[in-house]
Tab-separated table of C-alpha atoms in Angstrom:
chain	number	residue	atom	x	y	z
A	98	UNK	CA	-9.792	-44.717	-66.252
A	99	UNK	CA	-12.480	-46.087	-64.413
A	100	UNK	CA	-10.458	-47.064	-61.787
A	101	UNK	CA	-8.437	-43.492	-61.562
A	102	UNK	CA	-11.621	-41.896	-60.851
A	103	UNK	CA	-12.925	-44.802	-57.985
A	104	UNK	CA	-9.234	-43.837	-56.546
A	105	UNK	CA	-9.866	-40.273	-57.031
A	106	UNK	CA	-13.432	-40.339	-55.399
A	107	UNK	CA	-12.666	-42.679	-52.473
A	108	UNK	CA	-9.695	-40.249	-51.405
A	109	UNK	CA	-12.379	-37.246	-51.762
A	110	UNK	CA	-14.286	-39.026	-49.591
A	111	UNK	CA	-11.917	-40.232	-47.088
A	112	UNK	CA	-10.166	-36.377	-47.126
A	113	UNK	CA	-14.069	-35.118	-46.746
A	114	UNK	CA	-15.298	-37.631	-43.667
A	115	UNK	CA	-11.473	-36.398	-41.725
A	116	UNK	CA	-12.649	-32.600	-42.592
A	117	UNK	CA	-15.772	-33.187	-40.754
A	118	UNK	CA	-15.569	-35.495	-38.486
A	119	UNK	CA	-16.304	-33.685	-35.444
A	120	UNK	CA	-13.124	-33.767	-32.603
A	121	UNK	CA	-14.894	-35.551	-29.111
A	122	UNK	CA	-16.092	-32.360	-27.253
A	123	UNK	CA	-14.285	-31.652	-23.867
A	124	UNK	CA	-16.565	-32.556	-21.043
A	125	UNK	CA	-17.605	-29.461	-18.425
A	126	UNK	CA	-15.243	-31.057	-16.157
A	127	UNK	CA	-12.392	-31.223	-18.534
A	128	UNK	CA	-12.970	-27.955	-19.216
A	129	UNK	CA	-12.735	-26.533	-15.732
A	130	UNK	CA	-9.770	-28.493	-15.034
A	131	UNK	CA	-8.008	-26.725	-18.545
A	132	UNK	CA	-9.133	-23.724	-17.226
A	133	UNK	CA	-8.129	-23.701	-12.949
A	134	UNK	CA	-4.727	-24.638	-14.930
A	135	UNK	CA	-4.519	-21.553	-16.840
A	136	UNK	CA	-6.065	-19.523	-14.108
A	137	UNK	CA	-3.453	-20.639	-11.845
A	138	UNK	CA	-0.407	-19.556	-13.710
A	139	UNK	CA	-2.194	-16.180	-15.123
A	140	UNK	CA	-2.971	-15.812	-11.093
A	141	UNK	CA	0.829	-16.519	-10.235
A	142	UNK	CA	2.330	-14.832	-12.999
A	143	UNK	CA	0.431	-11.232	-11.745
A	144	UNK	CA	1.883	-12.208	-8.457
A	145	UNK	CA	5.225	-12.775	-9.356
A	146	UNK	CA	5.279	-8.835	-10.714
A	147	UNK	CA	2.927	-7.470	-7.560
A	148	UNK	CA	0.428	-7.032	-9.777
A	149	UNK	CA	-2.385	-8.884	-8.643
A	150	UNK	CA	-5.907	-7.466	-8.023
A	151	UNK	CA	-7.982	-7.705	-4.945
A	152	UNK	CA	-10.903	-10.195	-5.447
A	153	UNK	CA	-9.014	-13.196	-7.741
A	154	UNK	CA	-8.155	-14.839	-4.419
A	155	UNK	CA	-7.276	-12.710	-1.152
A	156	UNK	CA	-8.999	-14.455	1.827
A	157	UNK	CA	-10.884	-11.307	2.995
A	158	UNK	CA	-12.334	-10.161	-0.327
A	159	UNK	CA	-16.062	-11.408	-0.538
A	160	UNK	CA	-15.625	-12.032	-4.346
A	161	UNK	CA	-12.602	-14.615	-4.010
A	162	UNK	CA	-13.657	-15.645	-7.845
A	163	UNK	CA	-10.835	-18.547	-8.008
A	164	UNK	CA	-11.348	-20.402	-4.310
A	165	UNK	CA	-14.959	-19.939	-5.219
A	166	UNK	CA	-14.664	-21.516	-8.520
A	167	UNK	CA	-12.830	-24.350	-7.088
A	168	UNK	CA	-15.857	-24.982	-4.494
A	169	UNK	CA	-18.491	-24.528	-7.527
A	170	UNK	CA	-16.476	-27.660	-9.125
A	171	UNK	CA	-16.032	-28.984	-5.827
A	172	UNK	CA	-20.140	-28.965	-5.644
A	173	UNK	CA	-20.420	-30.564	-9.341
A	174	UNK	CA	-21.511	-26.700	-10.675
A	175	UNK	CA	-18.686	-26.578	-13.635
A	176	UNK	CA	-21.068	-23.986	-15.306
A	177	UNK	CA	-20.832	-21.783	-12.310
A	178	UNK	CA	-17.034	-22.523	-11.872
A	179	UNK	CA	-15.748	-21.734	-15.196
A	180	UNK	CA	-17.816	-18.504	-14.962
A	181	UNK	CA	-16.117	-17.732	-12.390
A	182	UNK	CA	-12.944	-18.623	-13.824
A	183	UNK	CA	-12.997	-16.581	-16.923
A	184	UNK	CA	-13.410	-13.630	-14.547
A	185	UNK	CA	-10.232	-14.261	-12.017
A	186	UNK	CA	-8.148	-15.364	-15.287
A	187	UNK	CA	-8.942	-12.159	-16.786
A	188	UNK	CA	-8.023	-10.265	-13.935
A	189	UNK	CA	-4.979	-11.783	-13.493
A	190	UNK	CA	-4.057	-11.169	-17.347
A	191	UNK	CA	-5.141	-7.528	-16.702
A	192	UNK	CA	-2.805	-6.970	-13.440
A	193	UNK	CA	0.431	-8.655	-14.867
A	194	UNK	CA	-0.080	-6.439	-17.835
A	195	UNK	CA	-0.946	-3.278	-15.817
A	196	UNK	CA	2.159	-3.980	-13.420
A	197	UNK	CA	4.655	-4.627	-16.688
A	198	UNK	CA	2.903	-0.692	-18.095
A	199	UNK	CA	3.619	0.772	-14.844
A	200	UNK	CA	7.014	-0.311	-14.561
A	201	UNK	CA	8.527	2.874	-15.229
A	202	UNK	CA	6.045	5.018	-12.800
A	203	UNK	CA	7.466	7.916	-11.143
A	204	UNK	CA	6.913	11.478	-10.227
A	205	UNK	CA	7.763	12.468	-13.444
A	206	UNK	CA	4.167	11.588	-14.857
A	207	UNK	CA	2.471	14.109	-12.117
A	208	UNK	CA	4.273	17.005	-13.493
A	209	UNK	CA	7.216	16.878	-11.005
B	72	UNK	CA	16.284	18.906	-39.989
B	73	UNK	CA	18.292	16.185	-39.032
B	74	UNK	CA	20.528	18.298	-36.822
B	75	UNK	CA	17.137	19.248	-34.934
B	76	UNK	CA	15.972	15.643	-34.338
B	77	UNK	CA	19.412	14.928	-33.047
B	78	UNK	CA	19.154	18.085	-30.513
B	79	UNK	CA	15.875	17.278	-29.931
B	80	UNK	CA	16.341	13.398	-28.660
B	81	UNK	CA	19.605	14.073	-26.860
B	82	UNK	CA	17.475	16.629	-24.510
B	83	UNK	CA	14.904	14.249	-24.519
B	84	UNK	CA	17.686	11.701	-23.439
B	85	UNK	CA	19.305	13.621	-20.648
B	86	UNK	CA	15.724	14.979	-19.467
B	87	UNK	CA	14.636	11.120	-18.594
B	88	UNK	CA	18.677	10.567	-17.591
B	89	UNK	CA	18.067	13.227	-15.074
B	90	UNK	CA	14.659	11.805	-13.907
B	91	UNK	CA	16.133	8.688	-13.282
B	92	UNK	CA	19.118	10.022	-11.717
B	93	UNK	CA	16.931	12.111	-9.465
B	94	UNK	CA	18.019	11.366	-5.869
B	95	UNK	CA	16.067	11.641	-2.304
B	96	UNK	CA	16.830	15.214	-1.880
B	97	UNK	CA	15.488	16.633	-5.462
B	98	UNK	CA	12.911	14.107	-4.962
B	99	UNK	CA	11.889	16.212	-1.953
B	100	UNK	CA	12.337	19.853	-3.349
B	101	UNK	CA	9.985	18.938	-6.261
B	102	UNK	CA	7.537	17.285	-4.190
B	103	UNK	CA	7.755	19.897	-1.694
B	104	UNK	CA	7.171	22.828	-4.595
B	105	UNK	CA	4.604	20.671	-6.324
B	106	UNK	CA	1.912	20.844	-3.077
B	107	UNK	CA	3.055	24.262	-2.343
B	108	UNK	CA	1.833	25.744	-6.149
B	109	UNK	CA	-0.753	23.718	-5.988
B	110	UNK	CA	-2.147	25.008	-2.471
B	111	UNK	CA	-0.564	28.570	-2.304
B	112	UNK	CA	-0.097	30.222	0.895
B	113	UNK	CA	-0.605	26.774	3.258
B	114	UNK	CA	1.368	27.009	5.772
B	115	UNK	CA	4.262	23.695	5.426
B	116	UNK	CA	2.823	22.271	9.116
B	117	UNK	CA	-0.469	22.752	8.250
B	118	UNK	CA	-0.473	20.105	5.606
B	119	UNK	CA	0.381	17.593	8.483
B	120	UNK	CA	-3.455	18.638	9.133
B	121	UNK	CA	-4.142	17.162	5.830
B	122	UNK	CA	-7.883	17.436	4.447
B	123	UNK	CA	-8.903	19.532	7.352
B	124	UNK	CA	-6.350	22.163	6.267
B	125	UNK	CA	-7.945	22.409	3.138
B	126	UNK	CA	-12.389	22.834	4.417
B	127	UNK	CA	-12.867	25.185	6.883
B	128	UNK	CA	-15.929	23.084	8.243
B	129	UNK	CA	-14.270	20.148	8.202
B	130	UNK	CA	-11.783	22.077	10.428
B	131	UNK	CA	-14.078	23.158	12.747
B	132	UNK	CA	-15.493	19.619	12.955
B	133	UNK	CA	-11.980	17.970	13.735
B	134	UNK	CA	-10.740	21.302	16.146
B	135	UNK	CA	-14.062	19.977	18.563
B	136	UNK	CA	-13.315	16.859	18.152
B	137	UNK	CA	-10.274	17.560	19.534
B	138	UNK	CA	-10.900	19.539	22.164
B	139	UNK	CA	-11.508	15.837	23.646
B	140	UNK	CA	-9.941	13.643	21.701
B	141	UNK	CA	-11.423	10.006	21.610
B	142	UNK	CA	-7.472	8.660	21.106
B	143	UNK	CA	-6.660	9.773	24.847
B	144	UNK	CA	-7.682	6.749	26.502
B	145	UNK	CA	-5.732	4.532	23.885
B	146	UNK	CA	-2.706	6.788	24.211
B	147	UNK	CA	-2.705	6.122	28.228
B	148	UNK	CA	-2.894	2.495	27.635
B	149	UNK	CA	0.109	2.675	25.472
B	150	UNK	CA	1.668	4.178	28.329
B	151	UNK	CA	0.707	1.870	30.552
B	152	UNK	CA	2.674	-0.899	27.890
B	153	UNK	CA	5.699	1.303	28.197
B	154	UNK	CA	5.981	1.402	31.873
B	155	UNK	CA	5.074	-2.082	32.938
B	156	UNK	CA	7.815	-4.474	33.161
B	157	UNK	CA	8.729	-7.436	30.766
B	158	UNK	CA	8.692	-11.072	32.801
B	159	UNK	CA	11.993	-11.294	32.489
B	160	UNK	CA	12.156	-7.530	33.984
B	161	UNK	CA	13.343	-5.587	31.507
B	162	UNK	CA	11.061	-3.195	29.768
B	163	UNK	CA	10.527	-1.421	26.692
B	164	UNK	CA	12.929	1.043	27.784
B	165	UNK	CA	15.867	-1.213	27.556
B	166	UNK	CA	14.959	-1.782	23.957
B	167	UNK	CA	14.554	2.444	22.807
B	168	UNK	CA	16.183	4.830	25.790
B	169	UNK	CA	14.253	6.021	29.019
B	170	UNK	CA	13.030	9.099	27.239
B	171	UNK	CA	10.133	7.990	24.901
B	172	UNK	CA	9.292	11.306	23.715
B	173	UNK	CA	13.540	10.516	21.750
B	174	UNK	CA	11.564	7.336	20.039
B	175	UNK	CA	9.504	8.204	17.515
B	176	UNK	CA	11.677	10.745	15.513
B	177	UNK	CA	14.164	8.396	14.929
B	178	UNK	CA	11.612	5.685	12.190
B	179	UNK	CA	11.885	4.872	9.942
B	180	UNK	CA	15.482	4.506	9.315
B	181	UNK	CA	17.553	2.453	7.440
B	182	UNK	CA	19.521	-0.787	9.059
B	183	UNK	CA	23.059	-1.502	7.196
B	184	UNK	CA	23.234	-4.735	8.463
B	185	UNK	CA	20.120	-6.341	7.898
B	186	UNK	CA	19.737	-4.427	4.530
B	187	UNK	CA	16.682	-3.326	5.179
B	188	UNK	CA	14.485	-0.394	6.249
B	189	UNK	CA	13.443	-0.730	10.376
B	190	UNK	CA	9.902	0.784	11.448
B	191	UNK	CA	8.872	1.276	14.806
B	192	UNK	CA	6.579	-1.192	14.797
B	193	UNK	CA	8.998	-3.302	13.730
B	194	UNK	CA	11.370	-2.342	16.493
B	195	UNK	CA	8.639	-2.969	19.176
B	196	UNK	CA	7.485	-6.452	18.199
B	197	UNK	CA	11.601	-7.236	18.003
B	198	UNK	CA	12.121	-5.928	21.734
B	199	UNK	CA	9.340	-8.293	22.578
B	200	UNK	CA	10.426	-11.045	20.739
B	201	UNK	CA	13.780	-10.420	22.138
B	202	UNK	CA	12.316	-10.586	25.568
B	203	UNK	CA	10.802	-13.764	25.663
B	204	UNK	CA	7.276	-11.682	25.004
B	205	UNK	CA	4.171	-12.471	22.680
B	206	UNK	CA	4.414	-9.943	19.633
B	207	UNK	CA	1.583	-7.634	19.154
B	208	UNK	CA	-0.722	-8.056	16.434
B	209	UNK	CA	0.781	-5.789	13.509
B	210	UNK	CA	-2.033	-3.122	12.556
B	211	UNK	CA	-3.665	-2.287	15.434
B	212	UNK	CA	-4.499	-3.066	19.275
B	213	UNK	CA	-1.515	-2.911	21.816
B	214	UNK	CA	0.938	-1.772	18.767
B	215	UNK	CA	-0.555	0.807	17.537
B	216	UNK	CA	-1.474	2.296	21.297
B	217	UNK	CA	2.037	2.124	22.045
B	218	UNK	CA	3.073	3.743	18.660
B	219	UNK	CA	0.434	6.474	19.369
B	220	UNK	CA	2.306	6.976	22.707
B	221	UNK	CA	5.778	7.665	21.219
B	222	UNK	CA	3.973	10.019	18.532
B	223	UNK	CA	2.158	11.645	21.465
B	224	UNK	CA	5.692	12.490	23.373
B	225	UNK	CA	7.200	13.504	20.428
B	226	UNK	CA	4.566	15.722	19.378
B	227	UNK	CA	6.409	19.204	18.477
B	228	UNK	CA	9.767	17.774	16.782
B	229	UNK	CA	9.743	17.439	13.418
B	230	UNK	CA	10.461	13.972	10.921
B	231	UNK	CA	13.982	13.988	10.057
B	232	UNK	CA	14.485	10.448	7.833
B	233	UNK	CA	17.652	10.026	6.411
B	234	UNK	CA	18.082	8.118	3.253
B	235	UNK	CA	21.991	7.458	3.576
B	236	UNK	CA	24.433	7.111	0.867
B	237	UNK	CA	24.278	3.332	0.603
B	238	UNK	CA	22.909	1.772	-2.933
B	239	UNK	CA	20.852	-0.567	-0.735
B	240	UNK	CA	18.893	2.084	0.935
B	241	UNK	CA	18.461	3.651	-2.341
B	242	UNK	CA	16.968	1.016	-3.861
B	243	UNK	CA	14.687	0.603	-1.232
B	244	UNK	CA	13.482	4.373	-1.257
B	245	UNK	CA	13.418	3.861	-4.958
B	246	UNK	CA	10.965	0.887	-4.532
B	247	UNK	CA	9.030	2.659	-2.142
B	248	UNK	CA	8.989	5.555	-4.496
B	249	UNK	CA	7.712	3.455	-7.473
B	250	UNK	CA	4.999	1.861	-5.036
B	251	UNK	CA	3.595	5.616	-4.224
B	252	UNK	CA	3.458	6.488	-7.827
B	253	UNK	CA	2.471	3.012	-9.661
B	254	UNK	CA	-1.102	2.510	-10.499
B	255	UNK	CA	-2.471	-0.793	-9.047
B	256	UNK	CA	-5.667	-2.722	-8.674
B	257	UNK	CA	-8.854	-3.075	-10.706
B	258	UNK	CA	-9.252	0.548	-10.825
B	259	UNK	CA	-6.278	1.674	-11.977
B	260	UNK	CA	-4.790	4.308	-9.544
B	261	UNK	CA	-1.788	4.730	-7.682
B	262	UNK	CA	-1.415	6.259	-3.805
B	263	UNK	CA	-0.171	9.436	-6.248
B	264	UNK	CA	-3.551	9.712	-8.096
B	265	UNK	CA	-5.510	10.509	-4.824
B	266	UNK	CA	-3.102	12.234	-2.858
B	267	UNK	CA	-1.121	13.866	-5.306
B	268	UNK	CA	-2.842	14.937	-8.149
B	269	UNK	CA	-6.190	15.029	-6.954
B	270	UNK	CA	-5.390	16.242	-3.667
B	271	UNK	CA	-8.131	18.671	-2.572
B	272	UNK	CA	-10.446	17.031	-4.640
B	273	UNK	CA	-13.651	15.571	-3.371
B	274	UNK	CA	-14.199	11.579	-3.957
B	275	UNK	CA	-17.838	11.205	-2.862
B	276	UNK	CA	-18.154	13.136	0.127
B	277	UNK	CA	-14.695	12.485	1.218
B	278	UNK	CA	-11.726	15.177	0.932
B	279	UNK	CA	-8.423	13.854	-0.178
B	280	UNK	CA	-5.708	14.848	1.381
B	281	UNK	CA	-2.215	15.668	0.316
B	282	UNK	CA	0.527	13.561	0.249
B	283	UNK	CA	3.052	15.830	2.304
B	284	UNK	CA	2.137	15.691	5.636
B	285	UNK	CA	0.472	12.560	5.783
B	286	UNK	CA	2.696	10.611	8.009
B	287	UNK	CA	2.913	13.113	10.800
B	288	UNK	CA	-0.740	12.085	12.416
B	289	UNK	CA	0.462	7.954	12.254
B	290	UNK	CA	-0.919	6.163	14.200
B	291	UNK	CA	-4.593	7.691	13.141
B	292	UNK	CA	-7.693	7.538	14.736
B	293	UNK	CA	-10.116	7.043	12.634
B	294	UNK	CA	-14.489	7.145	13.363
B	295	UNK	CA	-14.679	4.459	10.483
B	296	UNK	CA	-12.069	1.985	12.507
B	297	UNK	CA	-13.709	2.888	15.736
B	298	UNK	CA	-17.374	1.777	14.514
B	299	UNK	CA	-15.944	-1.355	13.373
B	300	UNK	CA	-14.379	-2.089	16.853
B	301	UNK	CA	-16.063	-3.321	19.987
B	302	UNK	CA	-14.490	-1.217	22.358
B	303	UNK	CA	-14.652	2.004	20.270
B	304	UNK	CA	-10.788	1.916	19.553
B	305	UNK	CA	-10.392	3.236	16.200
B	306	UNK	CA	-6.275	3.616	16.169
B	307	UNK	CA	-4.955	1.986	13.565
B	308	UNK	CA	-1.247	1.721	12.265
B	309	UNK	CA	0.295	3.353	9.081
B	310	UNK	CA	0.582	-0.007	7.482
B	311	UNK	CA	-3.155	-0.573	8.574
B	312	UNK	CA	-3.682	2.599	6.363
B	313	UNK	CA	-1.584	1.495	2.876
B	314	UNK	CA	-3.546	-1.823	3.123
B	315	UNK	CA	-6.786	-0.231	3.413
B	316	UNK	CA	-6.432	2.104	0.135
B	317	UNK	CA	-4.867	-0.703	-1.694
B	318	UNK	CA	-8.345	-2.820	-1.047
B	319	UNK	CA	-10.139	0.395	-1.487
B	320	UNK	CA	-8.389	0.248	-5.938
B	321	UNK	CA	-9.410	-2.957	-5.480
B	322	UNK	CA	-5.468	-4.309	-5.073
B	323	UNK	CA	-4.390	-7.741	-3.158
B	324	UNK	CA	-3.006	-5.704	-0.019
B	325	UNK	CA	0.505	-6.704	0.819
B	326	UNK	CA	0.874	-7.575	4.553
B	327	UNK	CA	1.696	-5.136	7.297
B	328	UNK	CA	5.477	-4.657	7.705
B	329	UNK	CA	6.486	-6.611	4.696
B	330	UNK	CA	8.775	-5.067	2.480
B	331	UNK	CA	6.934	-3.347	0.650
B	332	UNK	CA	5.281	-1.476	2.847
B	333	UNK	CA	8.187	-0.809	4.477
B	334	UNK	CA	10.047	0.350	1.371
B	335	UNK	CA	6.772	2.655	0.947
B	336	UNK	CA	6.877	4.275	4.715
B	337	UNK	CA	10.583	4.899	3.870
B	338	UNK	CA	9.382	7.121	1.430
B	339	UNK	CA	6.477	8.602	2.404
B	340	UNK	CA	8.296	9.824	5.610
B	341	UNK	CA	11.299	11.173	3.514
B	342	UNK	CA	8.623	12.804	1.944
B	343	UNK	CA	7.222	14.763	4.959
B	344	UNK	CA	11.374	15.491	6.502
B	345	UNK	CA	11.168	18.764	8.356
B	346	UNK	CA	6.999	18.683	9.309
B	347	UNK	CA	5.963	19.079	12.996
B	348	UNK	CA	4.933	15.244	14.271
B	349	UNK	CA	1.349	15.889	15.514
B	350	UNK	CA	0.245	12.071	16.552
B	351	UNK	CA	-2.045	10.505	17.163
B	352	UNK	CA	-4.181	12.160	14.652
B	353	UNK	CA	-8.269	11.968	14.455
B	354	UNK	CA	-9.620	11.516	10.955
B	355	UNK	CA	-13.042	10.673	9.991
C-alpha cells in the first residue's frame, strides 16, 4: 500500500514539475526572425492578389515599416524591429483580406 | 410562401446574371445616365472641364489661367520632339502618320496580336525603341510634352475607344473596370468613391471631379507637379495621375504602363467615348 501511494505521489510529482516547467523563452532575435518570416509571406500573399498597401514596403513611402524593421535588426534594435513588424504584418493581413472582399466590385454597388 | 422565395431569388439571380453580363456599351449608358441625374442640366463636354464645371469661382480661376496657359511652352517642346529627326533619320512620323493632330484619337486601343491594350505612351517609347532611340522616362518630361502635343492637335475631336468583340479585350476592360470600382489601400476607397459617388463633393478644400470626362484634359498640368519641378513643368501623364491617387488611399502604386494601368485607361477612356478632347488640361 505503502508503496502504491510512493508510485502514486512520485508520478504526481513528475506530471506536476512537466506542467510547470517553464518552455526556454525565444530570444528578441529569435523572435524577429519568426516574425520577418511571417511578415514576408503575409507581405507576398497581399501582393499576389494586388492588394497590398502603400507604406509595408514601396521604396518611396517614408514609412517603409518592413525594410525599416529589417535595418532596426540590422542595428541590434529587435524591440524597435518587431514593432515595426507587427504593423507591416498587419497591413498585409488587412490588404489580402480587403482585395479577396472586393473581388466582386463593380458599378453595381454605386447604384448603376 | 415558398412560391415567393422561389420568384424572389430567381430575379435576384438574373438581376446579378445581368450585372455580370453587362457589356462595354450598357456599361457606358448607365455610367453616362448616372453623372447626368446626378448633375442635371451639365452640358456632356462640359464634364471634360471636370471640377471647374461644377464652382463657378473655381471656373473663373482656371478660364484666367488659361487665357495664358503655363502648358504652352511644354506643348512647343513636344513639338519640337515631333519634328526633329531620329539618328537614324526617321522620325516620329514614320511611327504615327504625318498628321499628328490623327494621333491622339486613336489610344487607347486594343492590339490582337500582342493581347494587350496599346497607349500612346506606349506607342512612343516603342517608335523609339524601334529606332535605335533612348525611351523617355514614363510619367512625365519629354513623354508627356509630346503626349500633350498630340492632345493639343487633336483638340476638338472627340474619344472614340473601341472595345472590340474579342474575349481578350473584354477581359481586359473588365479588369480595368474592377480596378475603377475596387476599394484599395489603407483607407479603403476605390477611384469610384471619389469620382463617382462623391463627385462634387469637397475633400478638404479640394473639389472632386467626375469620372466622365476625366481623360479628355490627359496629359494635365497641374500647379502641385509644377512646384515640385525645377523648371516649373508641371505636365504629368495619365498614368502619373492613377499612381498618385493610389498613394494618396495609401495603396502600393502599380508602375506606369503596366497592365494594370493600362487595363484601367482602357476603361476610363471607354468611359468618356463621344467627349470633345480638350488637352493639355490645367488643374490645380
Amino acid at each position: 500500500m505503502k508503496k502504491s501511494i510512493v508510485a502514486v505521489g512520485m508520478a504526481l510529482l513528475i506530471a506536476g514539475c512537466n506542467a510547470t516547467t517553464p518552455e526556454k523563452p525565444m530570444s528578441l532575435k529569435e523572435q524577429y526572425e519568426a516574425a520577418l518570416a511571417r511578415t514576408k509571406a503575409a507581405v507576398e500573399k497581399a501582393a499576389s492578389v494586388d492588394g497590398e498597401w502603400r507604406d509595408i514596403r514601396w521604396k518611396k513611402s517614408k514609412k517603409r515599416y518592413l525594410p525599416k524593421a529589417i535595418e532596426a535588426a540590422k542595428a541590434g534594435d529587435y524591440e524597435k524591429a518587431l514593432k515595426l513588424l507587427k504593423i507591416a504584418e498587419f497591413q498585409a493581413e488587412m490588404g489580402y483580406k480587403q482585395a479577396i472582399a472586393e473581388k466582386n466590385a463593380g458599378p453595381q454597388l454605386y447604384g448603376m | 410562401m415558398r412560391t415567393i422565395a422561389t420568384l424572389l431569388l430567381s430575379a435576384g439571380l438574373v438581376a446579378s446574371a445581368s450585372q455580370t453580363l453587362a457589356g462595354p456599351k450598357e456599361d457606358l449608358e448607365k455610367f453616362r445616365a448616372y453623372f447626368e441625374q446626378k448633375f442635371p442640366g451639365m452640358q456632356l463636354d462640359d464634364f471634360g472641364n471636370g471640377a471647374y464645371a461644377l464652382d463657378a469661382s473655381k471656373r473663373l480661376q482656371w478660364e484666367s489661367m488659361e487665357e495664358f496657359p503655363p502648358y504652352e511652352e511644354f506643348v512647343d517642346k513636344g513639338r519640337e520632339i515631333w519634328e526633329k529627326p531620329f539618328k537614324n533619320g526617321k522620325s516620329f512620323a514614320d511611327c504615327f502618320g504625318k498628321d499628328p493632330s490623327k494621333v491622339r484619337v486613336r489610344y487607347p486601343h486594343w492590339d490582337s496580336k500582342t493581347q494587350q491594350v496599346v497607349t500612346l505612351e506606349g506607342d512612343i517609347n516603342k517608335c523609339l525603341k524601334e529606332n535605335g532611340e533612348k525611351p523617355f522616362k514614363w510619367k512625365k518630361g519629354p513623354i508627356a510634352w509630346l503626349s500633350a502635343f498630340f492632345g493639343y492637335e487633336a483638340r476638338g475631336q472627340k474619344i472614340n475607344v473601341k472595345i472590340p468583340d474579342d474575349p481578350k479585350a473584354l477581359e481586359a476592360y473588365e479588369k480595368g473596370k474592377h480596378f475603377f470600382y475596387a476599394k484599395r489601400g489603407q483607407l479603403n476607397m476605390a477611384c469610384a468613391d471619389c469620382h463617382v459617388k462623391y463627385a462634387g463633393h469637397f475633400i478638404r478644400g479640394n473639389l472632386l471631379s467626375p469620372a466622365l470626362g476625366h481623360v479628355t484634359h490627359f496629359p494635365v498640368y497641374r500647379a502641385k507637379w509644377a512646384k515640385k519641378s525645377k523648371n516649373g513643368d508641371g505636365l504629368g501623364t495619365l498614368h502619373r495621375r492613377y499612381g498618385g491617387c493610389n498613394k494618396q488611399v495609401r495603396a502600393r502604386p502599380f508602375k506606369a504602363q503596366s497592365e494594370e494601368y493600362r487595363d484601367l485607361e482602357f476603361f476610363h477612356q471607354y468611359m468618356s467615348n463621344g467627349l470633345t478632347i480638350n488637352a493639355p488640361g490645367y488643374r490645380e
